[in-house]
Amino acid sequence: MHFVDFYNCWNDFEKEMSTQVFILTDKPKDATLILISFRGTEPFDADDWCTDFDYSWYEIPKLGKVHMGFLEALGLGNRADTVTFQNHLLGKEAKFRDRSSDSEELPSTGNDCIPPGKMELTAYYAVKNKLKSLLEEHKKAKFVVTGHSLGGALAILFPTVLVLHDEMEIMHSLLGVYTFGQPRIGNERIGRFMKAHLESPVQKYFRVVYCNDMVPRLPYDDKTFSYKHFGVCLFYNSCYIEQKVDEEPNKNFFGLRYLIPVYLNALWELIRSLTMGYTHGPQYKEGWFSIFARILGLAFPGISAHCPTDYVNSVRLGKERTIQMSSF
């Protein structure tokens, strides 16, 4: 892969430059693939975890209720002045910024909570502008958006906002969205809104969930919060067996009948981590941090199951695949 750019963007939820994005192509010239990868939750960053556990939402006409923290992470408004969400998503600010280059200093548009000089460094606009220029440069290219955890939520929210902004020329070049351990981003209306763009003519959105990972089961899917997943869920159990499901088992994690199996499974995962290097080869040997996470998982199994190690192993070792991810 050819490295194109890295963005460290303003996150209005955390009030710092913490939304990070990598952009790569399959080759420097005449590329056929553009990869956009949003960084996920850092394990020791309390602000990142607060974003995952945040339950606040903003209702957008036509689209539905959207997780407010994820909108802020993309630079699409701030909760201190909720009018900014409407300005970015439906109003004049989105159109104004589309006409501005990603290198220009932008004047204030009433979004006073973003420090001066940071407006042009919000993830959604920076990535969209760069993607447009890459698609113009590489005429045959398609793009893929991916991310783990918080990055997965931003990965699916990015094309959702593109559709909301009527960026159909860009969306025609979308090859797929692949998320790993992604939390829910909104209510059921979002899934209906995006169905025509992610399921036709072929399925383009795949949600990979590993076993007892807590994060894909947040925020809650219940009558109080009404968050819903959409897209195809590829669920992997602790033996890395893949199953295509509409929703991962134990969808809100704290179901009583799952309590004992969750802890027994955490013990199995610790034992497995100590033997992977012998049973599957040295490339699967887990380091001290991963083993420490497994030990922690004996007390907090839903958090240890969120580690990227199991997602990498699921894709590499997964059996009985029922859906083949789209390729070109």
Short mmCIF file of C-alpha atoms in Angstrom, two decimals:
data_model
loop_
_atom_site.label_atom_id
_atom_site.label_comp_id
_atom_site.label_asym_id
_atom_site.label_seq_id
_atom_site.Cartn_x
_atom_site.Cartn_y
_atom_site.Cartn_z
CA MET A 1 0.00 0.00 0.00
CA HIS A 2 1.07 3.57 -0.70
CA PHE A 3 0.79 6.06 2.17
CA VAL A 4 -1.06 9.23 1.12
CA ASP A 5 -1.80 11.27 4.21
CA PHE A 6 -2.45 11.30 7.93
CA TYR A 7 -4.87 13.68 9.65
CA ASN A 8 -4.95 14.56 13.34
CA CYS A 9 -8.28 16.38 13.54
CA TRP A 10 -10.26 18.41 16.05
CA ASN A 11 -12.64 16.37 18.21
CA ASP A 12 -15.30 18.61 19.72
CA PHE A 13 -16.35 15.97 22.26
CA GLU A 14 -12.86 15.70 23.73
CA LYS A 15 -11.90 19.33 22.99
CA GLU A 16 -8.56 18.34 21.50
CA MET A 17 -6.93 17.12 18.29
CA SER A 18 -7.69 13.41 18.69
CA THR A 19 -9.69 12.18 15.67
CA GLN A 20 -7.04 10.50 13.57
CA VAL A 21 -7.38 9.23 10.00
CA PHE A 22 -5.01 7.40 7.65
CA ILE A 23 -5.45 7.50 3.87
CA LEU A 24 -3.65 5.05 1.58
CA THR A 25 -3.85 3.86 -2.02
CA ASP A 26 -2.90 0.51 -3.50
CA LYS A 27 -0.24 2.19 -5.67
CA PRO A 28 1.14 5.72 -6.24
CA LYS A 29 -0.14 6.09 -9.82
CA ASP A 30 -3.31 4.86 -11.49
CA ALA A 31 -4.59 3.53 -8.17
CA THR A 32 -7.70 1.36 -8.15
CA LEU A 33 -8.21 1.37 -4.38
CA ILE A 34 -8.30 4.19 -1.82
CA LEU A 35 -8.35 3.13 1.83
CA ILE A 36 -9.65 5.47 4.56
CA SER A 37 -9.02 4.21 8.09
CA PHE A 38 -10.30 5.95 11.23
CA ARG A 39 -8.34 5.26 14.41
CA GLY A 40 -10.27 3.50 17.13
CA THR A 41 -10.51 3.84 20.89
CA GLU A 42 -7.14 4.07 22.62
CA PRO A 43 -7.09 1.57 25.51
CA PHE A 44 -5.87 4.06 28.13
CA ASP A 45 -7.70 7.14 26.85
CA ALA A 46 -10.62 7.82 29.17
CA ASP A 47 -12.08 10.41 26.76
CA ASP A 48 -12.26 7.82 23.96
CA TRP A 49 -14.10 5.40 26.24
CA CYS A 50 -16.43 8.19 27.35
CA THR A 51 -17.31 8.76 23.69
CA ASP A 52 -18.18 5.05 23.29
CA PHE A 53 -20.31 5.06 26.46
CA ASP A 54 -22.01 8.38 25.70
CA TYR A 55 -25.77 8.04 25.10
CA SER A 56 -26.54 11.56 23.86
CA TRP A 57 -28.15 11.93 20.44
CA TYR A 58 -29.19 14.64 18.02
CA GLU A 59 -32.25 14.16 15.79
CA ILE A 60 -31.73 15.08 12.14
CA PRO A 61 -34.74 15.50 9.83
CA LYS A 62 -34.85 12.69 7.21
CA LEU A 63 -31.99 10.84 8.90
CA GLY A 64 -33.12 10.12 12.45
CA LYS A 65 -31.35 10.18 15.82
CA VAL A 66 -27.55 10.18 15.61
CA HIS A 67 -25.00 9.70 18.40
CA MET A 68 -23.90 13.20 19.37
CA GLY A 69 -20.38 12.25 20.46
CA PHE A 70 -19.60 10.67 17.08
CA LEU A 71 -20.85 13.75 15.24
CA GLU A 72 -18.56 15.86 17.41
CA ALA A 73 -15.63 13.54 16.72
CA LEU A 74 -16.14 14.12 12.97
CA GLY A 75 -16.29 17.88 13.55
CA LEU A 76 -19.96 18.25 12.65
CA GLY A 77 -21.14 20.35 15.59
CA ASN A 78 -20.95 20.59 19.36
CA ARG A 79 -23.47 20.01 22.12
CA ALA A 80 -22.82 23.41 23.73
CA ASP A 81 -24.67 24.94 20.77
CA THR A 82 -26.85 22.32 19.11
CA VAL A 83 -27.69 24.66 16.22
CA THR A 84 -24.19 23.91 14.93
CA PHE A 85 -25.27 20.32 14.16
CA GLN A 86 -28.04 21.64 11.93
CA ASN A 87 -25.65 24.10 10.28
CA HIS A 88 -23.12 21.40 9.46
CA LEU A 89 -25.54 18.69 8.44
CA LEU A 90 -28.36 20.57 6.75
CA GLY A 91 -27.52 24.25 6.51
CA LYS A 92 -25.27 26.91 5.11
CA GLU A 93 -22.08 25.93 6.93
CA ALA A 94 -21.78 22.60 5.08
CA LYS A 95 -22.18 24.37 1.72
CA PHE A 96 -19.76 27.13 2.75
CA ARG A 97 -17.08 24.67 3.80
CA ASP A 98 -17.50 22.60 0.65
CA ARG A 99 -16.47 25.66 -1.34
CA SER A 100 -13.39 26.15 0.83
CA SER A 101 -10.13 24.33 0.23
CA ASP A 102 -8.77 22.14 3.00
CA SER A 103 -5.77 24.41 3.37
CA GLU A 104 -7.60 27.70 3.78
CA GLU A 105 -8.15 29.50 7.07
CA LEU A 106 -11.91 29.62 7.46
CA PRO A 107 -13.73 32.53 9.07
CA SER A 108 -15.99 32.00 12.04
CA THR A 109 -19.52 30.83 11.24
CA GLY A 110 -20.96 30.89 14.70
CA ASN A 111 -19.24 27.70 15.88
CA ASP A 112 -17.41 29.43 18.70
CA CYS A 113 -16.63 26.25 20.61
CA ILE A 114 -14.03 25.25 18.01
CA PRO A 115 -10.82 27.22 18.53
CA PRO A 116 -9.71 29.57 15.73
CA GLY A 117 -7.58 27.77 13.18
CA LYS A 118 -9.07 24.33 13.93
CA MET A 119 -12.16 24.59 11.74
CA GLU A 120 -10.36 23.39 8.62
CA LEU A 121 -8.95 20.43 10.55
CA THR A 122 -12.21 18.64 11.30
CA ALA A 123 -12.18 15.05 10.09
CA TYR A 124 -15.27 14.98 7.88
CA TYR A 125 -14.29 17.96 5.73
CA ALA A 126 -10.57 17.16 5.62
CA VAL A 127 -11.18 13.57 4.51
CA LYS A 128 -13.94 14.48 2.05
CA ASN A 129 -11.81 17.12 0.34
CA LYS A 130 -8.84 14.78 0.09
CA LEU A 131 -11.03 11.94 -1.18
CA LYS A 132 -12.47 14.18 -3.91
CA SER A 133 -9.00 15.11 -5.12
CA LEU A 134 -7.84 11.47 -5.08
CA LEU A 135 -10.87 10.33 -7.08
CA GLU A 136 -10.15 13.04 -9.62
CA GLU A 137 -6.51 11.97 -9.82
CA HIS A 138 -7.21 8.22 -9.96
CA LYS A 139 -10.15 7.92 -12.35
CA LYS A 140 -10.64 4.17 -11.91
CA ALA A 141 -10.33 4.12 -8.13
CA LYS A 142 -12.91 2.90 -5.63
CA PHE A 143 -12.68 3.66 -1.93
CA VAL A 144 -13.09 1.60 1.23
CA VAL A 145 -13.76 3.03 4.70
CA THR A 146 -12.80 1.08 7.80
CA GLY A 147 -12.14 1.41 11.51
CA HIS A 148 -12.16 -0.40 14.84
CA SER A 149 -14.30 0.64 17.82
CA LEU A 150 -14.82 4.43 17.80
CA GLY A 151 -13.10 4.40 14.39
CA GLY A 152 -15.74 1.96 13.14
CA ALA A 153 -18.52 4.31 14.19
CA LEU A 154 -16.86 7.19 12.32
CA ALA A 155 -16.27 4.91 9.31
CA ILE A 156 -20.00 4.26 8.81
CA LEU A 157 -21.04 7.78 9.82
CA PHE A 158 -18.76 9.31 7.17
CA PRO A 159 -20.66 7.87 4.13
CA THR A 160 -23.95 8.49 5.93
CA VAL A 161 -23.21 12.22 6.02
CA LEU A 162 -22.00 12.10 2.41
CA VAL A 163 -25.46 10.85 1.42
CA LEU A 164 -27.10 13.48 3.59
CA HIS A 165 -25.03 16.14 1.76
CA ASP A 166 -26.05 14.61 -1.58
CA GLU A 167 -22.46 13.73 -2.48
CA MET A 168 -23.65 10.99 -4.82
CA GLU A 169 -20.71 11.33 -7.20
CA ILE A 170 -18.43 10.30 -4.34
CA MET A 171 -20.80 7.57 -3.15
CA HIS A 172 -20.81 5.95 -6.60
CA SER A 173 -17.13 5.17 -5.98
CA LEU A 174 -17.75 3.48 -2.62
CA LEU A 175 -16.56 -0.12 -2.69
CA GLY A 176 -17.34 -0.99 0.92
CA VAL A 177 -17.49 -0.11 4.59
CA TYR A 178 -15.89 -2.62 6.97
CA THR A 179 -16.09 -1.98 10.71
CA PHE A 180 -14.71 -3.97 13.63
CA GLY A 181 -16.16 -3.77 17.14
CA GLN A 182 -18.27 -0.77 16.14
CA PRO A 183 -20.76 0.77 18.60
CA ARG A 184 -24.26 1.75 17.46
CA ILE A 185 -24.45 5.18 15.85
CA GLY A 186 -28.19 5.95 15.90
CA ASN A 187 -31.73 4.68 15.72
CA GLU A 188 -33.55 2.45 13.22
CA ARG A 189 -34.31 5.30 10.80
CA ILE A 190 -30.63 5.62 9.88
CA GLY A 191 -30.58 2.04 8.64
CA ARG A 192 -33.63 2.65 6.48
CA PHE A 193 -32.11 5.89 5.20
CA MET A 194 -28.85 4.18 4.15
CA LYS A 195 -30.30 0.88 2.90
CA ALA A 196 -30.50 1.89 -0.77
CA HIS A 197 -26.93 3.17 -0.74
CA LEU A 198 -25.28 0.25 1.09
CA GLU A 199 -27.27 -2.78 -0.09
CA SER A 200 -27.88 -2.09 -3.78
CA PRO A 201 -26.78 -3.43 -6.20
CA VAL A 202 -24.49 -5.40 -3.83
CA GLN A 203 -23.95 -5.41 -0.07
CA LYS A 204 -21.31 -2.83 0.87
CA TYR A 205 -21.51 -2.59 4.65
CA PHE A 206 -20.14 -5.35 6.88
CA ARG A 207 -20.00 -5.18 10.66
CA VAL A 208 -17.53 -7.61 12.26
CA VAL A 209 -18.26 -8.47 15.90
CA TYR A 210 -16.10 -10.73 18.04
CA CYS A 211 -17.81 -12.89 20.66
CA ASN A 212 -18.46 -11.03 23.95
CA ASP A 213 -17.11 -7.63 22.90
CA MET A 214 -19.09 -5.08 24.91
CA VAL A 215 -18.64 -2.07 22.61
CA PRO A 216 -20.85 -3.27 19.68
CA ARG A 217 -23.61 -3.72 22.27
CA LEU A 218 -23.51 -0.02 23.18
CA PRO A 219 -25.38 2.30 23.37
CA TYR A 220 -28.32 0.14 24.40
CA ASP A 221 -30.92 -1.17 22.00
CA ASP A 222 -33.99 -0.85 24.23
CA LYS A 223 -37.14 1.22 24.63
CA THR A 224 -35.31 3.92 26.56
CA PHE A 225 -32.39 4.61 24.20
CA SER A 226 -33.62 3.03 20.92
CA TYR A 227 -30.18 2.68 19.33
CA LYS A 228 -30.11 0.12 16.49
CA HIS A 229 -27.44 -1.51 14.35
CA PHE A 230 -27.88 -1.94 10.60
CA GLY A 231 -25.94 -3.69 7.87
CA VAL A 232 -24.66 -7.26 7.73
CA CYS A 233 -23.22 -8.56 11.01
CA LEU A 234 -20.41 -11.11 10.74
CA PHE A 235 -20.28 -12.60 14.22
CA TYR A 236 -17.23 -14.63 15.34
CA ASN A 237 -17.35 -16.82 18.43
CA SER A 238 -14.30 -17.54 20.60
CA CYS A 239 -13.25 -20.37 18.26
CA TYR A 240 -13.27 -17.88 15.38
CA ILE A 241 -16.26 -19.52 13.71
CA GLU A 242 -18.12 -16.99 11.59
CA GLN A 243 -21.89 -16.69 11.48
CA LYS A 244 -23.99 -14.23 9.52
CA VAL A 245 -26.62 -12.73 11.84
CA ASP A 246 -28.89 -9.70 11.93
CA GLU A 247 -27.83 -8.88 15.49
CA GLU A 248 -25.08 -10.23 17.73
CA PRO A 249 -26.25 -12.52 20.60
CA ASN A 250 -26.82 -10.87 23.99
CA LYS A 251 -27.38 -7.57 22.21
CA ASN A 252 -27.21 -5.41 25.36
CA PHE A 253 -24.46 -7.49 27.02
CA PHE A 254 -25.89 -7.65 30.54
CA GLY A 255 -28.40 -10.45 29.95
CA LEU A 256 -28.48 -12.69 33.06
CA ARG A 257 -28.53 -15.97 31.14
CA TYR A 258 -25.24 -15.00 29.48
CA LEU A 259 -23.45 -14.05 32.72
CA ILE A 260 -21.75 -17.37 33.58
CA PRO A 261 -20.84 -18.26 29.95
CA VAL A 262 -19.22 -14.82 29.53
CA TYR A 263 -16.84 -15.41 32.46
CA LEU A 264 -16.08 -19.00 31.46
CA ASN A 265 -15.30 -17.78 27.97
CA ALA A 266 -12.90 -15.15 29.37
CA LEU A 267 -10.97 -17.94 31.12
CA TRP A 268 -10.85 -19.92 27.86
CA GLU A 269 -9.54 -16.86 26.01
CA LEU A 270 -6.71 -16.45 28.55
CA ILE A 271 -5.71 -20.12 28.13
CA ARG A 272 -5.95 -19.78 24.34
CA SER A 273 -3.73 -16.68 24.34
CA LEU A 274 -0.95 -18.63 26.09
CA THR A 275 -1.08 -21.43 23.53
CA MET A 276 -1.76 -19.63 20.22
CA GLY A 277 1.94 -19.36 19.38
CA TYR A 278 2.27 -23.14 19.62
CA THR A 279 -0.99 -24.21 17.99
CA HIS A 280 -1.10 -21.69 15.11
CA GLY A 281 2.48 -20.56 14.65
CA PRO A 282 4.80 -17.87 16.06
CA GLN A 283 3.01 -15.06 14.20
CA TYR A 284 -0.01 -15.64 16.47
CA LYS A 285 1.95 -15.48 19.73
CA GLU A 286 0.38 -12.79 21.92
CA GLY A 287 2.45 -10.13 23.66
CA TRP A 288 2.41 -9.07 27.29
CA PHE A 289 -0.19 -6.36 26.76
CA SER A 290 -2.64 -8.77 25.14
CA ILE A 291 -2.15 -11.33 27.90
CA PHE A 292 -2.61 -8.60 30.52
CA ALA A 293 -5.91 -7.68 28.81
CA ARG A 294 -6.97 -11.34 29.01
CA ILE A 295 -6.24 -11.39 32.75
CA LEU A 296 -8.22 -8.18 33.13
CA GLY A 297 -10.97 -9.90 31.19
CA LEU A 298 -11.48 -12.36 34.03
CA ALA A 299 -13.07 -9.43 35.86
CA PHE A 300 -14.29 -7.36 32.88
CA PRO A 301 -14.79 -9.82 29.98
CA GLY A 302 -16.62 -7.42 27.69
CA ILE A 303 -13.70 -5.00 27.62
CA SER A 304 -10.92 -7.55 27.01
CA ALA A 305 -12.90 -9.02 24.11
CA HIS A 306 -12.71 -5.63 22.42
CA CYS A 307 -8.95 -5.88 21.77
CA PRO A 308 -7.92 -5.71 18.08
CA THR A 309 -6.04 -9.02 18.47
CA ASP A 310 -9.24 -11.05 18.33
CA TYR A 311 -10.50 -9.10 15.32
CA VAL A 312 -7.27 -9.73 13.44
CA ASN A 313 -7.44 -13.43 14.34
CA SER A 314 -11.11 -13.62 13.38
CA VAL A 315 -10.36 -12.40 9.86
CA ARG A 316 -7.22 -14.54 9.49
CA LEU A 317 -8.51 -17.75 11.09
CA GLY A 318 -12.27 -17.44 10.57
CA LYS A 319 -14.03 -20.61 9.43
CA GLU A 320 -17.31 -21.32 7.65
CA ARG A 321 -17.56 -17.90 6.06
CA THR A 322 -21.11 -17.27 4.89
CA ILE A 323 -20.38 -13.96 3.12
CA GLN A 324 -17.37 -13.12 1.04
CA MET A 325 -16.39 -9.51 1.44
CA SER A 326 -16.71 -7.64 -1.83
CA SER A 327 -13.56 -7.15 -3.86
CA PHE A 328 -12.68 -5.66 -7.19
#
